[in-house]
PDB file of C-alpha atoms in Angstrom:
ATOM      1  CA  MET A   1     133.992  52.906  38.706  1.00  0.00           C
ATOM      2  CA  LEU A   2     134.776  49.712  36.839  1.00  0.00           C
ATOM      3  CA  SER A   3     134.162  50.154  33.124  1.00  0.00           C
ATOM      4  CA  LYS A   4     132.554  47.431  31.022  1.00  0.00           C
ATOM      5  CA  GLN A   5     135.986  46.807  29.502  1.00  0.00           C
ATOM      6  CA  MET A   6     137.516  46.383  32.961  1.00  0.00           C
ATOM      7  CA  ASN A   7     134.705  44.077  34.059  1.00  0.00           C
ATOM      8  CA  LYS A   8     135.222  41.958  30.925  1.00  0.00           C
ATOM      9  CA  ARG A   9     138.971  41.902  31.560  1.00  0.00           C
ATOM     10  CA  LEU A  10     138.508  40.721  35.127  1.00  0.00           C
ATOM     11  CA  THR A  11     136.022  38.112  33.969  1.00  0.00           C
ATOM     12  CA  ALA A  12     138.483  36.839  31.369  1.00  0.00           C
ATOM     13  CA  LEU A  13     141.258  36.671  33.944  1.00  0.00           C
ATOM     14  CA  ALA A  14     138.974  34.749  36.263  1.00  0.00           C
ATOM     15  CA  LEU A  15     138.560  31.965  33.741  1.00  0.00           C
ATOM     16  CA  PHE A  16     142.292  31.214  33.893  1.00  0.00           C
ATOM     17  CA  LEU A  17     142.802  31.285  37.652  1.00  0.00           C
ATOM     18  CA  ALA A  18     142.609  28.146  39.742  1.00  0.00           C
ATOM     19  CA  ASN A  19     140.279  27.953  42.702  1.00  0.00           C
ATOM     20  CA  ALA A  20     141.915  28.817  45.992  1.00  0.00           C
ATOM     21  CA  SER A  21     141.940  26.397  48.898  1.00  0.00           C
ATOM     22  CA  THR A  22     142.006  29.176  51.513  1.00  0.00           C
ATOM     23  CA  CYS A  23     138.684  29.502  53.310  1.00  0.00           C
ATOM     24  CA  ALA A  24     136.954  32.853  53.351  1.00  0.00           C
ATOM     25  CA  LEU A  25     136.608  34.678  56.635  1.00  0.00           C
ATOM     26  CA  ALA A  26     132.912  35.446  57.158  1.00  0.00           C
ATOM     27  CA  ALA A  27     132.250  39.040  58.219  1.00  0.00           C
ATOM     28  CA  VAL A  28     130.033  39.075  61.326  1.00  0.00           C
ATOM     29  CA  TYR A  29     128.989  42.449  62.744  1.00  0.00           C
ATOM     30  CA  GLU A  30     126.899  43.283  65.781  1.00  0.00           C
ATOM     31  CA  LEU A  31     124.035  45.573  64.859  1.00  0.00           C
ATOM     32  CA  PRO A  32     124.634  48.954  66.550  1.00  0.00           C
ATOM     33  CA  ALA A  33     122.426  49.409  69.595  1.00  0.00           C
ATOM     34  CA  ASP A  34     121.827  53.063  68.653  1.00  0.00           C
ATOM     35  CA  GLY A  35     120.229  52.075  65.352  1.00  0.00           C
ATOM     36  CA  SER A  36     123.155  53.261  63.231  1.00  0.00           C
ATOM     37  CA  ALA A  37     123.292  51.813  59.714  1.00  0.00           C
ATOM     38  CA  VAL A  38     127.099  51.619  59.672  1.00  0.00           C
ATOM     39  CA  VAL A  39     128.994  48.484  60.712  1.00  0.00           C
ATOM     40  CA  GLY A  40     132.553  47.245  60.499  1.00  0.00           C
ATOM     41  CA  THR A  41     135.933  48.915  60.197  1.00  0.00           C
ATOM     42  CA  ASP A  42     138.260  49.210  57.238  1.00  0.00           C
ATOM     43  CA  SER A  43     141.655  47.608  57.757  1.00  0.00           C
ATOM     44  CA  ARG A  44     144.913  47.261  55.923  1.00  0.00           C
ATOM     45  CA  VAL A  45     147.160  44.290  55.220  1.00  0.00           C
ATOM     46  CA  THR A  46     150.729  44.106  53.944  1.00  0.00           C
ATOM     47  CA  LEU A  47     151.097  41.626  51.112  1.00  0.00           C
ATOM     48  CA  SER A  48     153.856  39.083  50.743  1.00  0.00           C
ATOM     49  CA  SER A  49     155.463  38.182  47.440  1.00  0.00           C
ATOM     50  CA  GLN A  50     153.256  35.075  47.340  1.00  0.00           C
ATOM     51  CA  ASP A  51     149.947  36.953  47.618  1.00  0.00           C
ATOM     52  CA  THR A  52     147.513  37.741  44.817  1.00  0.00           C
ATOM     53  CA  LEU A  53     144.487  39.967  45.213  1.00  0.00           C
ATOM     54  CA  PHE A  54     142.251  36.954  44.680  1.00  0.00           C
ATOM     55  CA  ASN A  55     143.868  35.024  47.531  1.00  0.00           C
ATOM     56  CA  VAL A  56     143.657  38.041  49.832  1.00  0.00           C
ATOM     57  CA  ALA A  57     140.005  38.612  48.887  1.00  0.00           C
ATOM     58  CA  ARG A  58     139.094  34.994  49.589  1.00  0.00           C
ATOM     59  CA  ARG A  59     140.947  35.050  52.884  1.00  0.00           C
ATOM     60  CA  TYR A  60     139.105  38.112  54.157  1.00  0.00           C
ATOM     61  CA  GLY A  61     135.600  37.431  52.831  1.00  0.00           C
ATOM     62  CA  LEU A  62     135.730  39.831  49.882  1.00  0.00           C
ATOM     63  CA  GLY A  63     135.324  39.630  46.131  1.00  0.00           C
ATOM     64  CA  TYR A  64     138.601  40.721  44.519  1.00  0.00           C
ATOM     65  CA  PRO A  65     136.886  43.448  42.410  1.00  0.00           C
ATOM     66  CA  GLU A  66     136.101  45.105  45.773  1.00  0.00           C
ATOM     67  CA  ILE A  67     139.827  45.287  46.500  1.00  0.00           C
ATOM     68  CA  VAL A  68     140.567  46.548  42.967  1.00  0.00           C
ATOM     69  CA  ARG A  69     138.088  49.397  43.383  1.00  0.00           C
ATOM     70  CA  ALA A  70     139.356  50.315  46.843  1.00  0.00           C
ATOM     71  CA  ASN A  71     143.014  50.200  45.711  1.00  0.00           C
ATOM     72  CA  PRO A  72     143.268  51.888  42.289  1.00  0.00           C
ATOM     73  CA  GLY A  73     146.311  50.745  40.350  1.00  0.00           C
ATOM     74  CA  ALA A  74     146.819  47.486  42.232  1.00  0.00           C
ATOM     75  CA  ASP A  75     147.905  44.642  39.942  1.00  0.00           C
ATOM     76  CA  ILE A  76     145.558  41.668  40.262  1.00  0.00           C
ATOM     77  CA  TRP A  77     148.372  39.227  39.495  1.00  0.00           C
ATOM     78  CA  LEU A  78     151.336  40.816  41.273  1.00  0.00           C
ATOM     79  CA  PRO A  79     150.190  43.517  43.679  1.00  0.00           C
ATOM     80  CA  GLY A  80     153.768  43.859  44.903  1.00  0.00           C
ATOM     81  CA  GLU A  81     155.755  42.502  47.826  1.00  0.00           C
ATOM     82  CA  ARG A  82     155.236  44.508  51.017  1.00  0.00           C
ATOM     83  CA  ARG A  83     152.507  46.607  49.393  1.00  0.00           C
ATOM     84  CA  ASP A  84     149.937  47.959  51.828  1.00  0.00           C
ATOM     85  CA  ILE A  85     146.364  47.096  50.708  1.00  0.00           C
ATOM     86  CA  LEU A  86     143.104  48.552  51.982  1.00  0.00           C
ATOM     87  CA  LEU A  87     140.518  45.923  52.897  1.00  0.00           C
ATOM     88  CA  PRO A  88     137.094  47.602  52.500  1.00  0.00           C
ATOM     89  CA  SER A  89     135.183  46.164  55.459  1.00  0.00           C
ATOM     90  CA  ARG A  90     133.235  49.182  56.729  1.00  0.00           C
ATOM     91  CA  ARG A  91     129.709  49.079  55.334  1.00  0.00           C
ATOM     92  CA  ILE A  92     126.455  50.969  55.285  1.00  0.00           C
ATOM     93  CA  LEU A  93     123.653  48.458  55.740  1.00  0.00           C
ATOM     94  CA  PRO A  94     121.108  48.228  52.895  1.00  0.00           C
ATOM     95  CA  PRO A  95     117.826  50.151  53.413  1.00  0.00           C
ATOM     96  CA  THR A  96     115.728  47.050  54.111  1.00  0.00           C
ATOM     97  CA  PRO A  97     114.292  45.304  57.188  1.00  0.00           C
ATOM     98  CA  HIS A  98     116.985  43.645  59.298  1.00  0.00           C
ATOM     99  CA  GLU A  99     115.737  40.119  58.762  1.00  0.00           C
ATOM    100  CA  GLY A 100     116.326  37.213  56.433  1.00  0.00           C
ATOM    101  CA  ILE A 101     118.617  37.691  53.447  1.00  0.00           C
ATOM    102  CA  VAL A 102     119.336  40.853  51.463  1.00  0.00           C
ATOM    103  CA  VAL A 103     121.302  40.843  48.195  1.00  0.00           C
ATOM    104  CA  ASN A 104     122.407  44.246  46.886  1.00  0.00           C
ATOM    105  CA  LEU A 105     123.269  43.637  43.228  1.00  0.00           C
ATOM    106  CA  PRO A 106     125.607  46.622  42.551  1.00  0.00           C
ATOM    107  CA  GLU A 107     127.493  45.777  45.718  1.00  0.00           C
ATOM    108  CA  HIS A 108     127.817  42.111  44.761  1.00  0.00           C
ATOM    109  CA  ARG A 109     127.136  41.322  48.403  1.00  0.00           C
ATOM    110  CA  LEU A 110     124.673  39.293  50.466  1.00  0.00           C
ATOM    111  CA  TYR A 111     123.591  40.273  53.991  1.00  0.00           C
ATOM    112  CA  PHE A 112     122.123  37.679  56.345  1.00  0.00           C
ATOM    113  CA  TYR A 113     120.315  38.678  59.542  1.00  0.00           C
ATOM    114  CA  PRO A 114     119.965  35.544  61.707  1.00  0.00           C
ATOM    115  CA  LYS A 115     117.098  35.685  64.175  1.00  0.00           C
ATOM    116  CA  PRO A 116     118.702  36.220  67.609  1.00  0.00           C
ATOM    117  CA  ARG A 117     117.848  33.962  70.518  1.00  0.00           C
ATOM    118  CA  PRO A 118     116.605  35.592  73.744  1.00  0.00           C
ATOM    119  CA  GLY A 119     119.442  37.569  75.291  1.00  0.00           C
ATOM    120  CA  GLU A 120     121.620  37.471  72.167  1.00  0.00           C
ATOM    121  CA  THR A 121     122.878  40.606  70.438  1.00  0.00           C
ATOM    122  CA  PRO A 122     121.499  40.865  66.881  1.00  0.00           C
ATOM    123  CA  VAL A 123     124.156  40.493  64.197  1.00  0.00           C
ATOM    124  CA  VAL A 124     124.487  40.681  60.443  1.00  0.00           C
ATOM    125  CA  ILE A 125     126.701  38.290  58.472  1.00  0.00           C
ATOM    126  CA  THR A 126     127.786  39.418  55.028  1.00  0.00           C
ATOM    127  CA  TYR A 127     129.279  37.551  52.068  1.00  0.00           C
ATOM    128  CA  PRO A 128     130.517  38.500  48.573  1.00  0.00           C
ATOM    129  CA  VAL A 129     128.500  37.084  45.653  1.00  0.00           C
ATOM    130  CA  SER A 130     128.349  36.981  41.873  1.00  0.00           C
ATOM    131  CA  ILE A 131     125.268  38.237  40.045  1.00  0.00           C
ATOM    132  CA  GLY A 132     123.637  37.881  36.614  1.00  0.00           C
ATOM    133  CA  ARG A 133     125.304  39.113  33.418  1.00  0.00           C
ATOM    134  CA  MET A 134     124.442  39.937  29.800  1.00  0.00           C
ATOM    135  CA  ASP A 135     120.780  39.251  29.068  1.00  0.00           C
ATOM    136  CA  TRP A 136     120.464  37.027  32.131  1.00  0.00           C
ATOM    137  CA  HIS A 137     119.155  39.440  34.726  1.00  0.00           C
ATOM    138  CA  SER A 138     118.639  38.801  38.413  1.00  0.00           C
ATOM    139  CA  PRO A 139     115.089  39.736  39.507  1.00  0.00           C
ATOM    140  CA  LEU A 140     114.337  42.467  42.043  1.00  0.00           C
ATOM    141  CA  GLY A 141     111.943  42.604  44.957  1.00  0.00           C
ATOM    142  CA  GLU A 142     110.948  40.627  48.026  1.00  0.00           C
ATOM    143  CA  THR A 143     110.772  36.849  47.789  1.00  0.00           C
ATOM    144  CA  ARG A 144     111.611  33.815  49.929  1.00  0.00           C
ATOM    145  CA  ILE A 145     113.479  30.509  49.965  1.00  0.00           C
ATOM    146  CA  ILE A 146     111.142  27.776  48.735  1.00  0.00           C
ATOM    147  CA  SER A 147     113.510  24.787  48.752  1.00  0.00           C
ATOM    148  CA  LYS A 148     117.009  23.676  49.721  1.00  0.00           C
ATOM    149  CA  GLU A 149     119.107  20.932  48.155  1.00  0.00           C
ATOM    150  CA  ARG A 150     122.509  19.452  48.899  1.00  0.00           C
ATOM    151  CA  HIS A 151     124.619  17.932  46.097  1.00  0.00           C
ATOM    152  CA  PRO A 152     122.195  19.133  43.406  1.00  0.00           C
ATOM    153  CA  ASN A 153     122.081  18.034  39.802  1.00  0.00           C
ATOM    154  CA  TRP A 154     122.216  20.845  37.263  1.00  0.00           C
ATOM    155  CA  TYR A 155     119.675  20.826  34.447  1.00  0.00           C
ATOM    156  CA  PRO A 156     120.977  23.432  31.997  1.00  0.00           C
ATOM    157  CA  PRO A 157     118.139  25.375  30.316  1.00  0.00           C
ATOM    158  CA  GLU A 158     117.988  24.988  26.563  1.00  0.00           C
ATOM    159  CA  SER A 159     119.153  28.588  26.103  1.00  0.00           C
ATOM    160  CA  ILE A 160     122.345  27.895  28.059  1.00  0.00           C
ATOM    161  CA  ARG A 161     122.955  24.643  26.181  1.00  0.00           C
ATOM    162  CA  LEU A 162     122.655  26.536  22.898  1.00  0.00           C
ATOM    163  CA  GLU A 163     125.097  29.146  24.167  1.00  0.00           C
ATOM    164  CA  HIS A 164     127.657  26.479  25.079  1.00  0.00           C
ATOM    165  CA  ALA A 165     127.111  24.593  21.839  1.00  0.00           C
ATOM    166  CA  ALA A 166     127.818  27.773  19.876  1.00  0.00           C
ATOM    167  CA  ARG A 167     131.184  27.968  21.674  1.00  0.00           C
ATOM    168  CA  GLY A 168     131.998  24.352  20.846  1.00  0.00           C
ATOM    169  CA  ASP A 169     131.462  23.303  24.467  1.00  0.00           C
ATOM    170  CA  PRO A 170     128.264  21.215  24.421  1.00  0.00           C
ATOM    171  CA  LEU A 171     126.506  20.461  27.705  1.00  0.00           C
ATOM    172  CA  PRO A 172     124.561  17.318  28.628  1.00  0.00           C
ATOM    173  CA  LYS A 173     120.938  17.615  29.700  1.00  0.00           C
ATOM    174  CA  VAL A 174     121.943  16.763  33.270  1.00  0.00           C
ATOM    175  CA  VAL A 175     125.221  17.636  35.011  1.00  0.00           C
ATOM    176  CA  PRO A 176     125.641  15.482  38.164  1.00  0.00           C
ATOM    177  CA  PRO A 177     127.234  16.702  41.409  1.00  0.00           C
ATOM    178  CA  GLY A 178     130.975  17.112  41.184  1.00  0.00           C
ATOM    179  CA  PRO A 179     133.708  19.501  40.056  1.00  0.00           C
ATOM    180  CA  LYS A 180     132.009  20.232  36.710  1.00  0.00           C
ATOM    181  CA  ASN A 181     128.737  21.255  38.300  1.00  0.00           C
ATOM    182  CA  PRO A 182     128.495  25.100  38.466  1.00  0.00           C
ATOM    183  CA  LEU A 183     125.932  24.910  41.289  1.00  0.00           C
ATOM    184  CA  GLY A 184     128.523  23.654  43.735  1.00  0.00           C
ATOM    185  CA  GLU A 185     127.445  21.581  46.723  1.00  0.00           C
ATOM    186  CA  TYR A 186     124.402  23.578  47.881  1.00  0.00           C
ATOM    187  CA  LYS A 187     121.520  25.464  46.336  1.00  0.00           C
ATOM    188  CA  MET A 188     118.534  27.396  47.697  1.00  0.00           C
ATOM    189  CA  ARG A 189     115.674  28.111  45.293  1.00  0.00           C
ATOM    190  CA  LEU A 190     113.843  31.457  45.297  1.00  0.00           C
ATOM    191  CA  ALA A 191     110.113  31.976  44.752  1.00  0.00           C
ATOM    192  CA  VAL A 192     110.505  34.440  41.879  1.00  0.00           C
ATOM    193  CA  GLY A 193     109.966  34.245  38.157  1.00  0.00           C
ATOM    194  CA  ASP A 194     109.583  30.693  36.949  1.00  0.00           C
ATOM    195  CA  GLY A 195     111.363  29.223  39.964  1.00  0.00           C
ATOM    196  CA  THR A 196     114.767  28.950  38.293  1.00  0.00           C
ATOM    197  CA  TYR A 197     116.481  31.665  40.352  1.00  0.00           C
ATOM    198  CA  GLU A 198     118.727  30.318  43.078  1.00  0.00           C
ATOM    199  CA  ILE A 199     121.393  31.120  45.618  1.00  0.00           C
ATOM    200  CA  HIS A 200     124.061  28.453  45.225  1.00  0.00           C
ATOM    201  CA  GLY A 201     127.747  27.613  45.375  1.00  0.00           C
ATOM    202  CA  THR A 202     130.185  27.553  42.492  1.00  0.00           C
ATOM    203  CA  ASN A 203     132.966  25.554  40.886  1.00  0.00           C
ATOM    204  CA  ASN A 204     134.700  28.801  39.847  1.00  0.00           C
ATOM    205  CA  SER A 205     135.349  30.679  43.088  1.00  0.00           C
ATOM    206  CA  VAL A 206     137.607  33.230  41.443  1.00  0.00           C
ATOM    207  CA  ALA A 207     134.590  34.795  39.703  1.00  0.00           C
ATOM    208  CA  ILE A 208     132.935  35.811  42.984  1.00  0.00           C
ATOM    209  CA  GLY A 209     132.272  39.537  42.875  1.00  0.00           C
ATOM    210  CA  LEU A 210     131.687  39.682  39.117  1.00  0.00           C
ATOM    211  CA  ALA A 211     128.596  39.727  36.893  1.00  0.00           C
ATOM    212  CA  VAL A 212     129.130  36.280  35.394  1.00  0.00           C
ATOM    213  CA  THR A 213     126.145  34.124  36.338  1.00  0.00           C
ATOM    214  CA  HIS A 214     123.000  33.344  34.368  1.00  0.00           C
ATOM    215  CA  GLY A 215     120.776  35.330  36.712  1.00  0.00           C
ATOM    216  CA  CYS A 216     121.538  33.378  39.902  1.00  0.00           C
ATOM    217  CA  ILE A 217     123.466  34.395  43.013  1.00  0.00           C
ATOM    218  CA  ARG A 218     126.746  32.508  43.480  1.00  0.00           C
ATOM    219  CA  MET A 219     128.749  32.259  46.713  1.00  0.00           C
ATOM    220  CA  TYR A 220     132.117  30.898  47.807  1.00  0.00           C
ATOM    221  CA  PRO A 221     131.736  27.165  48.637  1.00  0.00           C
ATOM    222  CA  ASP A 222     132.412  27.614  52.368  1.00  0.00           C
ATOM    223  CA  ASP A 223     130.096  30.639  52.549  1.00  0.00           C
ATOM    224  CA  VAL A 224     127.153  28.896  50.915  1.00  0.00           C
ATOM    225  CA  ALA A 225     127.656  25.876  53.189  1.00  0.00           C
ATOM    226  CA  ALA A 226     127.397  28.136  56.254  1.00  0.00           C
ATOM    227  CA  LEU A 227     124.332  29.981  54.933  1.00  0.00           C
ATOM    228  CA  TYR A 228     122.628  26.721  53.906  1.00  0.00           C
ATOM    229  CA  ALA A 229     123.000  25.374  57.437  1.00  0.00           C
ATOM    230  CA  ALA A 230     121.725  28.580  59.047  1.00  0.00           C
ATOM    231  CA  ILE A 231     118.506  29.223  57.111  1.00  0.00           C
ATOM    232  CA  SER A 232     115.253  27.373  56.640  1.00  0.00           C
ATOM    233  CA  VAL A 233     112.684  27.124  53.865  1.00  0.00           C
ATOM    234  CA  GLY A 234     110.501  30.210  54.049  1.00  0.00           C
ATOM    235  CA  THR A 235     113.341  32.629  54.885  1.00  0.00           C
ATOM    236  CA  LYS A 236     112.600  36.046  53.401  1.00  0.00           C
ATOM    237  CA  VAL A 237     114.919  37.366  50.687  1.00  0.00           C
ATOM    238  CA  TRP A 238     115.197  40.896  49.327  1.00  0.00           C
ATOM    239  CA  LEU A 239     116.928  41.484  45.975  1.00  0.00           C
ATOM    240  CA  ILE A 240     117.700  45.186  45.621  1.00  0.00           C
ATOM    241  CA  ASN A 241     119.563  47.550  43.300  1.00  0.00           C
ATOM    242  CA  GLU A 242     121.107  50.270  45.485  1.00  0.00           C
ATOM    243  CA  PRO A 243     124.407  51.554  44.052  1.00  0.00           C
ATOM    244  CA  ALA A 244     124.579  54.400  46.598  1.00  0.00           C
ATOM    245  CA  LYS A 245     123.857  53.883  50.296  1.00  0.00           C
ATOM    246  CA  ILE A 246     123.613  56.840  52.668  1.00  0.00           C
ATOM    247  CA  ALA A 247     123.677  57.128  56.461  1.00  0.00           C
ATOM    248  CA  TYR A 248     124.196  59.655  59.242  1.00  0.00           C
ATOM    249  CA  VAL A 249     126.800  58.747  61.862  1.00  0.00           C
ATOM    250  CA  ASP A 250     127.697  61.133  64.701  1.00  0.00           C
ATOM    251  CA  GLY A 251     126.460  64.107  62.712  1.00  0.00           C
ATOM    252  CA  LYS A 252     128.362  63.108  59.574  1.00  0.00           C
ATOM    253  CA  LEU A 253     126.630  62.174  56.332  1.00  0.00           C
ATOM    254  CA  LEU A 254     128.327  59.119  54.821  1.00  0.00           C
ATOM    255  CA  MET A 255     127.851  57.740  51.340  1.00  0.00           C
ATOM    256  CA  GLU A 256     129.019  54.363  50.019  1.00  0.00           C
ATOM    257  CA  VAL A 257     128.909  53.995  46.234  1.00  0.00           C
ATOM    258  CA  HIS A 258     129.313  50.908  44.049  1.00  0.00           C
ATOM    259  CA  PRO A 259     129.334  50.738  40.252  1.00  0.00           C
ATOM    260  CA  PRO A 260     125.638  50.740  39.247  1.00  0.00           C
ATOM    261  CA  VAL A 261     124.239  47.845  37.255  1.00  0.00           C
ATOM    262  CA  ASP A 262     121.386  47.699  34.782  1.00  0.00           C
ATOM    263  CA  ALA A 263     118.605  45.111  34.543  1.00  0.00           C
ATOM    264  CA  GLU A 264     121.068  42.660  32.944  1.00  0.00           C
ATOM    265  CA  GLY A 265     123.622  43.002  35.729  1.00  0.00           C
ATOM    266  CA  GLN A 266     126.008  45.048  33.581  1.00  0.00           C
ATOM    267  CA  THR A 267     127.881  48.118  34.777  1.00  0.00           C
ATOM    268  CA  THR A 268     126.153  51.300  33.658  1.00  0.00           C
ATOM    269  CA  LYS A 269     126.382  55.042  34.216  1.00  0.00           C
ATOM    270  CA  LEU A 270     125.205  56.516  37.468  1.00  0.00           C
ATOM    271  CA  ASP A 271     122.427  59.095  37.229  1.00  0.00           C
ATOM    272  CA  LEU A 272     124.037  61.986  39.100  1.00  0.00           C
ATOM    273  CA  GLU A 273     120.818  64.013  39.205  1.00  0.00           C
ATOM    274  CA  ALA A 274     118.861  61.094  40.672  1.00  0.00           C
ATOM    275  CA  MET A 275     121.583  60.585  43.269  1.00  0.00           C
ATOM    276  CA  SER A 276     121.545  64.298  44.099  1.00  0.00           C
ATOM    277  CA  GLN A 277     117.816  64.034  44.774  1.00  0.00           C
ATOM    278  CA  LYS A 278     118.471  61.015  46.964  1.00  0.00           C
ATOM    279  CA  LEU A 279     121.002  62.980  48.998  1.00  0.00           C
ATOM    280  CA  ARG A 280     118.548  65.835  49.497  1.00  0.00           C
ATOM    281  CA  HIS A 281     115.939  63.316  50.605  1.00  0.00           C
ATOM    282  CA  ALA A 282     118.452  61.832  53.071  1.00  0.00           C
ATOM    283  CA  LEU A 283     118.863  65.242  54.667  1.00  0.00           C
ATOM    284  CA  GLY A 284     115.104  65.669  54.927  1.00  0.00           C
ATOM    285  CA  GLN A 285     114.260  68.391  57.418  1.00  0.00           C
ATOM    286  CA  ASP A 286     117.713  68.280  58.988  1.00  0.00           C
ATOM    287  CA  THR A 287     119.814  71.399  58.944  1.00  0.00           C
ATOM    288  CA  GLY A 288     122.970  70.283  57.227  1.00  0.00           C
ATOM    289  CA  ALA A 289     125.342  70.813  54.375  1.00  0.00           C
ATOM    290  CA  ILE A 290     126.511  68.541  51.575  1.00  0.00           C
ATOM    291  CA  HIS A 291     129.948  69.069  50.053  1.00  0.00           C
ATOM    292  CA  TRP A 292     128.772  68.577  46.486  1.00  0.00           C
ATOM    293  CA  ASP A 293     132.246  68.320  44.967  1.00  0.00           C
ATOM    294  CA  LEU A 294     133.073  65.482  47.371  1.00  0.00           C
ATOM    295  CA  ALA A 295     129.687  63.899  46.728  1.00  0.00           C
ATOM    296  CA  ARG A 296     130.162  63.911  42.959  1.00  0.00           C
ATOM    297  CA  LYS A 297     133.696  62.567  43.258  1.00  0.00           C
ATOM    298  CA  THR A 298     132.440  59.765  45.494  1.00  0.00           C
ATOM    299  CA  LEU A 299     129.702  58.962  42.978  1.00  0.00           C
ATOM    300  CA  GLU A 300     132.077  59.009  40.011  1.00  0.00           C
ATOM    301  CA  THR A 301     134.851  56.908  41.554  1.00  0.00           C
ATOM    302  CA  ALA A 302     132.491  54.359  43.155  1.00  0.00           C
ATOM    303  CA  THR A 303     135.182  52.761  45.310  1.00  0.00           C
ATOM    304  CA  GLY A 304     132.712  51.047  47.650  1.00  0.00           C
ATOM    305  CA  VAL A 305     134.352  52.747  50.645  1.00  0.00           C
ATOM    306  CA  PRO A 306     132.063  54.957  52.787  1.00  0.00           C
ATOM    307  CA  ARG A 307     133.075  58.632  52.565  1.00  0.00           C
ATOM    308  CA  VAL A 308     132.000  61.674  54.557  1.00  0.00           C
ATOM    309  CA  ILE A 309     130.244  64.023  52.145  1.00  0.00           C
ATOM    310  CA  GLY A 310     128.343  66.296  54.510  1.00  0.00           C
ATOM    311  CA  LEU A 311     127.703  67.426  58.055  1.00  0.00           C
ATOM    312  CA  ARG A 312     124.625  67.955  60.179  1.00  0.00           C
ATOM    313  CA  ALA A 313     124.625  71.527  61.408  1.00  0.00           C
ATOM    314  CA  ARG A 314     124.642  72.205  65.148  1.00  0.00           C
ATOM    315  CA  LEU A 315     122.529  75.271  65.747  1.00  0.00           C
ATOM    316  CA  ASP A 316     123.776  77.529  68.543  1.00  0.00           C
ATOM    317  CA  THR A 317     120.689  78.947  70.201  1.00  0.00           C
ATOM    318  CA  SER A 318     122.543  80.467  73.154  1.00  0.00           C
ATOM    319  CA  ALA A 319     122.750  83.872  71.484  1.00  0.00           C
ATOM    320  CA  SER A 320     119.007  84.125  70.858  1.00  0.00           C
ATOM    321  CA  ASN A 321     118.262  82.998  74.418  1.00  0.00           C
ATOM    322  CA  ALA A 322     120.621  85.505  75.982  1.00  0.00           C
ATOM    323  CA  PRO A 323     119.016  88.299  78.031  1.00  0.00           C
TER     324      PRO A 323
END
């Protein structure tokens, strides 16, 4: 699990990195025909001496904190020539309807379910995002897109202007489109709160995957451009807080855990007892067994990589049916 100190360190590092020119590779997965909630496959890549974790993350449609969690000990600046890095691309889908947009805050990830045309196989497209930080929380619940805008102006709220002024970095009342505009080239407004919550681009791509925004959802510039073109006003949006996702696959109980966040988007402790109850609920009436030591380790490390933590029992009834 990333500590608050680690999250602050990564945020500080992000402020000094230049934006990468490499385009992110959108992750597109066919929805399993059997109704399984698991998509994708983890892969590995061997780094060159020129690679940084940020560049690799951008190239493969990840936020670099995802790679840090999946590869403990990797150096964000110099991961090492010829080092083998795990790319965490196997995912348990969020427990929501498979439509519209879903943003899972602890995961720092957005899922988009485009409506398939007749004869098309349903897919999900997923992108890394940044979420709210400090006392700027991202709201939860079901909402929708109420407007779209290309090349938006940014009108900093008075609270944000005061924050910048206190740092000696005063902001104008209106920031026009361009490299200094933190909204990037596209924004989509949500029908929650006072209407100030948005999904938008960024002029600081290196911060994708961190809790650094003022309540909004930020995306890589190329990702937000693709999403903007694919959705319409009225698209449903779910904002959820699910640090642990659970699914059965081929009789195996998988759990994918991300560092939990509080109402302000900050990393917090995971409630192990609440998660234990959730696991028991996942089993339901099934006859199965959870390896609790593995489950607790998975919860505590929160690598974001799905792990097998239990098995569904296969009852042998042949003995009782024997003559």
